[in-house]
Amino acid sequence: MCRKHSVSQSQFYVWNKEFMEAGENRLNGDVIR
């Protein structure tokens, strides 16, 4: 997927980590975006 969209693997992992943390916060009741 990284090669298809010209995204470095390190950047992908940073985005993925932020996305997962935001999802976890939402599940825990955090409504701030």
PDBQT receptor file of N, H, CA, C and O in Angstrom, charges set to zero:
ATOM      1  N   MET A   1       0.832  -1.189   0.000  1.00  0.00    +0.000 N 
ATOM      2  CA  MET A   1       0.000   0.000   0.000  1.00  0.00    +0.000 C 
ATOM      3  C   MET A   1       0.880   1.259   0.000  1.00  0.00    +0.000 C 
ATOM      4  O   MET A   1       0.548   2.241  -0.664  1.00  0.00    +0.000 OA
ATOM      5  N   CYS A   2       1.974   1.238   0.722  1.00  0.00    +0.000 N 
ATOM      6  H   CYS A   2       2.244   0.440   1.261  1.00  0.00    +0.000 HD
ATOM      7  CA  CYS A   2       2.844   2.412   0.780  1.00  0.00    +0.000 C 
ATOM      8  C   CYS A   2       3.391   2.758  -0.602  1.00  0.00    +0.000 C 
ATOM      9  O   CYS A   2       3.403   3.924  -0.995  1.00  0.00    +0.000 OA
ATOM     10  N   ARG A   3       3.846   1.739  -1.339  1.00  0.00    +0.000 N 
ATOM     11  H   ARG A   3       3.836   0.791  -1.019  1.00  0.00    +0.000 HD
ATOM     12  CA  ARG A   3       4.394   1.986  -2.675  1.00  0.00    +0.000 C 
ATOM     13  C   ARG A   3       3.321   2.498  -3.621  1.00  0.00    +0.000 C 
ATOM     14  O   ARG A   3       3.578   3.386  -4.433  1.00  0.00    +0.000 OA
ATOM     15  N   LYS A   4       2.130   1.946  -3.520  1.00  0.00    +0.000 N 
ATOM     16  H   LYS A   4       1.921   1.224  -2.861  1.00  0.00    +0.000 HD
ATOM     17  CA  LYS A   4       1.031   2.336  -4.410  1.00  0.00    +0.000 C 
ATOM     18  C   LYS A   4       0.720   3.824  -4.279  1.00  0.00    +0.000 C 
ATOM     19  O   LYS A   4       0.413   4.484  -5.272  1.00  0.00    +0.000 OA
ATOM     20  N   HIS A   5       0.798   4.356  -3.054  1.00  0.00    +0.000 N 
ATOM     21  H   HIS A   5       1.048   3.820  -2.247  1.00  0.00    +0.000 HD
ATOM     22  CA  HIS A   5       0.435   5.752  -2.801  1.00  0.00    +0.000 C 
ATOM     23  C   HIS A   5       1.652   6.646  -2.550  1.00  0.00    +0.000 C 
ATOM     24  O   HIS A   5       1.506   7.792  -2.126  1.00  0.00    +0.000 OA
ATOM     25  N   SER A   6       2.841   6.124  -2.810  1.00  0.00    +0.000 N 
ATOM     26  H   SER A   6       2.960   5.192  -3.155  1.00  0.00    +0.000 HD
ATOM     27  CA  SER A   6       4.100   6.872  -2.647  1.00  0.00    +0.000 C 
ATOM     28  C   SER A   6       4.252   7.460  -1.250  1.00  0.00    +0.000 C 
ATOM     29  O   SER A   6       4.588   8.633  -1.090  1.00  0.00    +0.000 OA
ATOM     30  N   VAL A   7       3.999   6.632  -0.244  1.00  0.00    +0.000 N 
ATOM     31  H   VAL A   7       3.726   5.679  -0.374  1.00  0.00    +0.000 HD
ATOM     32  CA  VAL A   7       4.147   7.038   1.153  1.00  0.00    +0.000 C 
ATOM     33  C   VAL A   7       5.248   6.178   1.762  1.00  0.00    +0.000 C 
ATOM     34  O   VAL A   7       5.266   4.962   1.572  1.00  0.00    +0.000 OA
ATOM     35  N   SER A   8       6.162   6.804   2.489  1.00  0.00    +0.000 N 
ATOM     36  H   SER A   8       6.147   7.792   2.642  1.00  0.00    +0.000 HD
ATOM     37  CA  SER A   8       7.219   6.029   3.125  1.00  0.00    +0.000 C 
ATOM     38  C   SER A   8       6.626   5.176   4.241  1.00  0.00    +0.000 C 
ATOM     39  O   SER A   8       5.622   5.539   4.854  1.00  0.00    +0.000 OA
ATOM     40  N   GLN A   9       7.263   4.043   4.491  1.00  0.00    +0.000 N 
ATOM     41  H   GLN A   9       8.078   3.749   3.994  1.00  0.00    +0.000 HD
ATOM     42  CA  GLN A   9       6.750   3.151   5.530  1.00  0.00    +0.000 C 
ATOM     43  C   GLN A   9       6.760   3.818   6.896  1.00  0.00    +0.000 C 
ATOM     44  O   GLN A   9       5.836   3.623   7.686  1.00  0.00    +0.000 OA
ATOM     45  N   SER A  10       7.797   4.604   7.185  1.00  0.00    +0.000 N 
ATOM     46  H   SER A  10       8.548   4.762   6.544  1.00  0.00    +0.000 HD
ATOM     47  CA  SER A  10       7.858   5.261   8.492  1.00  0.00    +0.000 C 
ATOM     48  C   SER A  10       6.702   6.242   8.658  1.00  0.00    +0.000 C 
ATOM     49  O   SER A  10       6.117   6.328   9.738  1.00  0.00    +0.000 OA
ATOM     50  N   GLN A  11       6.363   6.988   7.595  1.00  0.00    +0.000 N 
ATOM     51  H   GLN A  11       6.837   6.919   6.718  1.00  0.00    +0.000 HD
ATOM     52  CA  GLN A  11       5.238   7.925   7.675  1.00  0.00    +0.000 C 
ATOM     53  C   GLN A  11       3.937   7.168   7.854  1.00  0.00    +0.000 C 
ATOM     54  O   GLN A  11       3.070   7.594   8.617  1.00  0.00    +0.000 OA
ATOM     55  N   PHE A  12       3.791   6.045   7.155  1.00  0.00    +0.000 N 
ATOM     56  H   PHE A  12       4.495   5.699   6.534  1.00  0.00    +0.000 HD
ATOM     57  CA  PHE A  12       2.587   5.232   7.285  1.00  0.00    +0.000 C 
ATOM     58  C   PHE A  12       2.404   4.779   8.728  1.00  0.00    +0.000 C 
ATOM     59  O   PHE A  12       1.295   4.843   9.257  1.00  0.00    +0.000 OA
ATOM     60  N   TYR A  13       3.474   4.323   9.371  1.00  0.00    +0.000 N 
ATOM     61  H   TYR A  13       4.376   4.271   8.941  1.00  0.00    +0.000 HD
ATOM     62  CA  TYR A  13       3.361   3.843  10.741  1.00  0.00    +0.000 C 
ATOM     63  C   TYR A  13       3.015   4.971  11.708  1.00  0.00    +0.000 C 
ATOM     64  O   TYR A  13       2.290   4.753  12.678  1.00  0.00    +0.000 OA
ATOM     65  N   VAL A  14       3.529   6.174  11.453  1.00  0.00    +0.000 N 
ATOM     66  H   VAL A  14       4.118   6.351  10.665  1.00  0.00    +0.000 HD
ATOM     67  CA  VAL A  14       3.180   7.328  12.293  1.00  0.00    +0.000 C 
ATOM     68  C   VAL A  14       1.692   7.613  12.170  1.00  0.00    +0.000 C 
ATOM     69  O   VAL A  14       0.999   7.778  13.174  1.00  0.00    +0.000 OA
ATOM     70  N   TRP A  15       1.195   7.669  10.913  1.00  0.00    +0.000 N 
ATOM     71  H   TRP A  15       1.758   7.535  10.098  1.00  0.00    +0.000 HD
ATOM     72  CA  TRP A  15      -0.229   7.935  10.694  1.00  0.00    +0.000 C 
ATOM     73  C   TRP A  15      -1.088   6.839  11.298  1.00  0.00    +0.000 C 
ATOM     74  O   TRP A  15      -2.120   7.119  11.908  1.00  0.00    +0.000 OA
ATOM     75  N   ASN A  16      -0.669   5.596  11.132  1.00  0.00    +0.000 N 
ATOM     76  H   ASN A  16       0.169   5.369  10.637  1.00  0.00    +0.000 HD
ATOM     77  CA  ASN A  16      -1.429   4.466  11.652  1.00  0.00    +0.000 C 
ATOM     78  C   ASN A  16      -1.513   4.536  13.178  1.00  0.00    +0.000 C 
ATOM     79  O   ASN A  16      -2.577   4.300  13.750  1.00  0.00    +0.000 OA
ATOM     80  N   LYS A  17      -0.403   4.856  13.835  1.00  0.00    +0.000 N 
ATOM     81  H   LYS A  17       0.461   5.047  13.369  1.00  0.00    +0.000 HD
ATOM     82  CA  LYS A  17      -0.382   4.964  15.296  1.00  0.00    +0.000 C 
ATOM     83  C   LYS A  17      -1.318   6.073  15.767  1.00  0.00    +0.000 C 
ATOM     84  O   LYS A  17      -2.084   5.881  16.711  1.00  0.00    +0.000 OA
ATOM     85  N   GLU A  18      -1.257   7.240  15.108  1.00  0.00    +0.000 N 
ATOM     86  H   GLU A  18      -0.635   7.396  14.342  1.00  0.00    +0.000 HD
ATOM     87  CA  GLU A  18      -2.131   8.356  15.481  1.00  0.00    +0.000 C 
ATOM     88  C   GLU A  18      -3.598   7.990  15.275  1.00  0.00    +0.000 C 
ATOM     89  O   GLU A  18      -4.444   8.316  16.108  1.00  0.00    +0.000 OA
ATOM     90  N   PHE A  19      -3.900   7.315  14.168  1.00  0.00    +0.000 N 
ATOM     91  H   PHE A  19      -3.213   7.050  13.491  1.00  0.00    +0.000 HD
ATOM     92  CA  PHE A  19      -5.268   6.905  13.867  1.00  0.00    +0.000 C 
ATOM     93  C   PHE A  19      -5.789   5.935  14.927  1.00  0.00    +0.000 C 
ATOM     94  O   PHE A  19      -6.915   6.077  15.404  1.00  0.00    +0.000 OA
ATOM     95  N   MET A  20      -4.969   4.953  15.290  1.00  0.00    +0.000 N 
ATOM     96  H   MET A  20      -4.054   4.838  14.902  1.00  0.00    +0.000 HD
ATOM     97  CA  MET A  20      -5.379   3.958  16.279  1.00  0.00    +0.000 C 
ATOM     98  C   MET A  20      -5.570   4.598  17.652  1.00  0.00    +0.000 C 
ATOM     99  O   MET A  20      -6.512   4.254  18.366  1.00  0.00    +0.000 OA
ATOM    100  N   GLU A  21      -4.694   5.516  18.029  1.00  0.00    +0.000 N 
ATOM    101  H   GLU A  21      -3.929   5.796  17.449  1.00  0.00    +0.000 HD
ATOM    102  CA  GLU A  21      -4.829   6.191  19.320  1.00  0.00    +0.000 C 
ATOM    103  C   GLU A  21      -6.087   7.048  19.355  1.00  0.00    +0.000 C 
ATOM    104  O   GLU A  21      -6.789   7.077  20.365  1.00  0.00    +0.000 OA
ATOM    105  N   ALA A  22      -6.378   7.749  18.258  1.00  0.00    +0.000 N 
ATOM    106  H   ALA A  22      -5.808   7.725  17.437  1.00  0.00    +0.000 HD
ATOM    107  CA  ALA A  22      -7.585   8.573  18.199  1.00  0.00    +0.000 C 
ATOM    108  C   ALA A  22      -8.830   7.698  18.296  1.00  0.00    +0.000 C 
ATOM    109  O   ALA A  22      -9.786   8.059  18.983  1.00  0.00    +0.000 OA
ATOM    110  N   GLY A  23      -8.829   6.559  17.620  1.00  0.00    +0.000 N 
ATOM    111  H   GLY A  23      -8.052   6.266  17.062  1.00  0.00    +0.000 HD
ATOM    112  CA  GLY A  23      -9.959   5.633  17.692  1.00  0.00    +0.000 C 
ATOM    113  C   GLY A  23     -10.150   5.103  19.100  1.00  0.00    +0.000 C 
ATOM    114  O   GLY A  23     -11.279   4.990  19.577  1.00  0.00    +0.000 OA
ATOM    115  N   GLU A  24      -9.055   4.780  19.766  1.00  0.00    +0.000 N 
ATOM    116  H   GLU A  24      -8.138   4.872  19.378  1.00  0.00    +0.000 HD
ATOM    117  CA  GLU A  24      -9.132   4.283  21.141  1.00  0.00    +0.000 C 
ATOM    118  C   GLU A  24      -9.681   5.366  22.069  1.00  0.00    +0.000 C 
ATOM    119  O   GLU A  24     -10.490   5.077  22.951  1.00  0.00    +0.000 OA
ATOM    120  N   ASN A  25      -9.242   6.609  21.873  1.00  0.00    +0.000 N 
ATOM    121  H   ASN A  25      -8.585   6.843  21.157  1.00  0.00    +0.000 HD
ATOM    122  CA  ASN A  25      -9.739   7.714  22.695  1.00  0.00    +0.000 C 
ATOM    123  C   ASN A  25     -11.232   7.916  22.488  1.00  0.00    +0.000 C 
ATOM    124  O   ASN A  25     -11.964   8.166  23.445  1.00  0.00    +0.000 OA
ATOM    125  N   ARG A  26     -11.689   7.810  21.243  1.00  0.00    +0.000 N 
ATOM    126  H   ARG A  26     -11.094   7.607  20.465  1.00  0.00    +0.000 HD
ATOM    127  CA  ARG A  26     -13.125   7.958  20.957  1.00  0.00    +0.000 C 
ATOM    128  C   ARG A  26     -13.923   6.857  21.657  1.00  0.00    +0.000 C 
ATOM    129  O   ARG A  26     -14.995   7.116  22.205  1.00  0.00    +0.000 OA
ATOM    130  N   LEU A  27     -13.404   5.640  21.639  1.00  0.00    +0.000 N 
ATOM    131  H   LEU A  27     -12.533   5.430  21.194  1.00  0.00    +0.000 HD
ATOM    132  CA  LEU A  27     -14.095   4.535  22.302  1.00  0.00    +0.000 C 
ATOM    133  C   LEU A  27     -14.150   4.736  23.809  1.00  0.00    +0.000 C 
ATOM    134  O   LEU A  27     -15.056   4.241  24.480  1.00  0.00    +0.000 OA
ATOM    135  N   ASN A  28     -13.172   5.466  24.334  1.00  0.00    +0.000 N 
ATOM    136  H   ASN A  28     -12.435   5.867  23.790  1.00  0.00    +0.000 HD
ATOM    137  CA  ASN A  28     -13.140   5.735  25.769  1.00  0.00    +0.000 C 
ATOM    138  C   ASN A  28     -13.947   6.971  26.146  1.00  0.00    +0.000 C 
ATOM    139  O   ASN A  28     -13.932   7.385  27.305  1.00  0.00    +0.000 OA
ATOM    140  N   GLY A  29     -14.655   7.570  25.179  1.00  0.00    +0.000 N 
ATOM    141  H   GLY A  29     -14.667   7.234  24.237  1.00  0.00    +0.000 HD
ATOM    142  CA  GLY A  29     -15.547   8.684  25.479  1.00  0.00    +0.000 C 
ATOM    143  C   GLY A  29     -14.999  10.056  25.187  1.00  0.00    +0.000 C 
ATOM    144  O   GLY A  29     -15.671  11.049  25.467  1.00  0.00    +0.000 OA
ATOM    145  N   ASP A  30     -13.801  10.155  24.633  1.00  0.00    +0.000 N 
ATOM    146  H   ASP A  30     -13.255   9.349  24.406  1.00  0.00    +0.000 HD
ATOM    147  CA  ASP A  30     -13.220  11.453  24.293  1.00  0.00    +0.000 C 
ATOM    148  C   ASP A  30     -13.880  11.974  23.019  1.00  0.00    +0.000 C 
ATOM    149  O   ASP A  30     -13.841  11.310  21.983  1.00  0.00    +0.000 OA
ATOM    150  N   VAL A  31     -14.489  13.166  23.091  1.00  0.00    +0.000 N 
ATOM    151  H   VAL A  31     -14.521  13.705  23.932  1.00  0.00    +0.000 HD
ATOM    152  CA  VAL A  31     -15.198  13.702  21.927  1.00  0.00    +0.000 C 
ATOM    153  C   VAL A  31     -14.454  14.863  21.271  1.00  0.00    +0.000 C 
ATOM    154  O   VAL A  31     -14.936  15.414  20.282  1.00  0.00    +0.000 OA
ATOM    155  N   ILE A  32     -13.289  15.245  21.802  1.00  0.00    +0.000 N 
ATOM    156  H   ILE A  32     -12.898  14.797  22.606  1.00  0.00    +0.000 HD
ATOM    157  CA  ILE A  32     -12.500  16.333  21.225  1.00  0.00    +0.000 C 
ATOM    158  C   ILE A  32     -11.758  15.797  20.006  1.00  0.00    +0.000 C 
ATOM    159  O   ILE A  32     -11.158  14.724  20.050  1.00  0.00    +0.000 OA
ATOM    160  N   ARG A  33     -11.810  16.565  18.911  1.00  0.00    +0.000 N 
ATOM    161  H   ARG A  33     -12.298  17.437  18.875  1.00  0.00    +0.000 HD
ATOM    162  CA  ARG A  33     -11.134  16.111  17.686  1.00  0.00    +0.000 C 
ATOM    163  C   ARG A  33      -9.778  16.723  17.575  1.00  0.00    +0.000 C 
ATOM    164  O   ARG A  33      -9.059  16.460  16.611  1.00  0.00    +0.000 OA
TER     165      ARG A  33
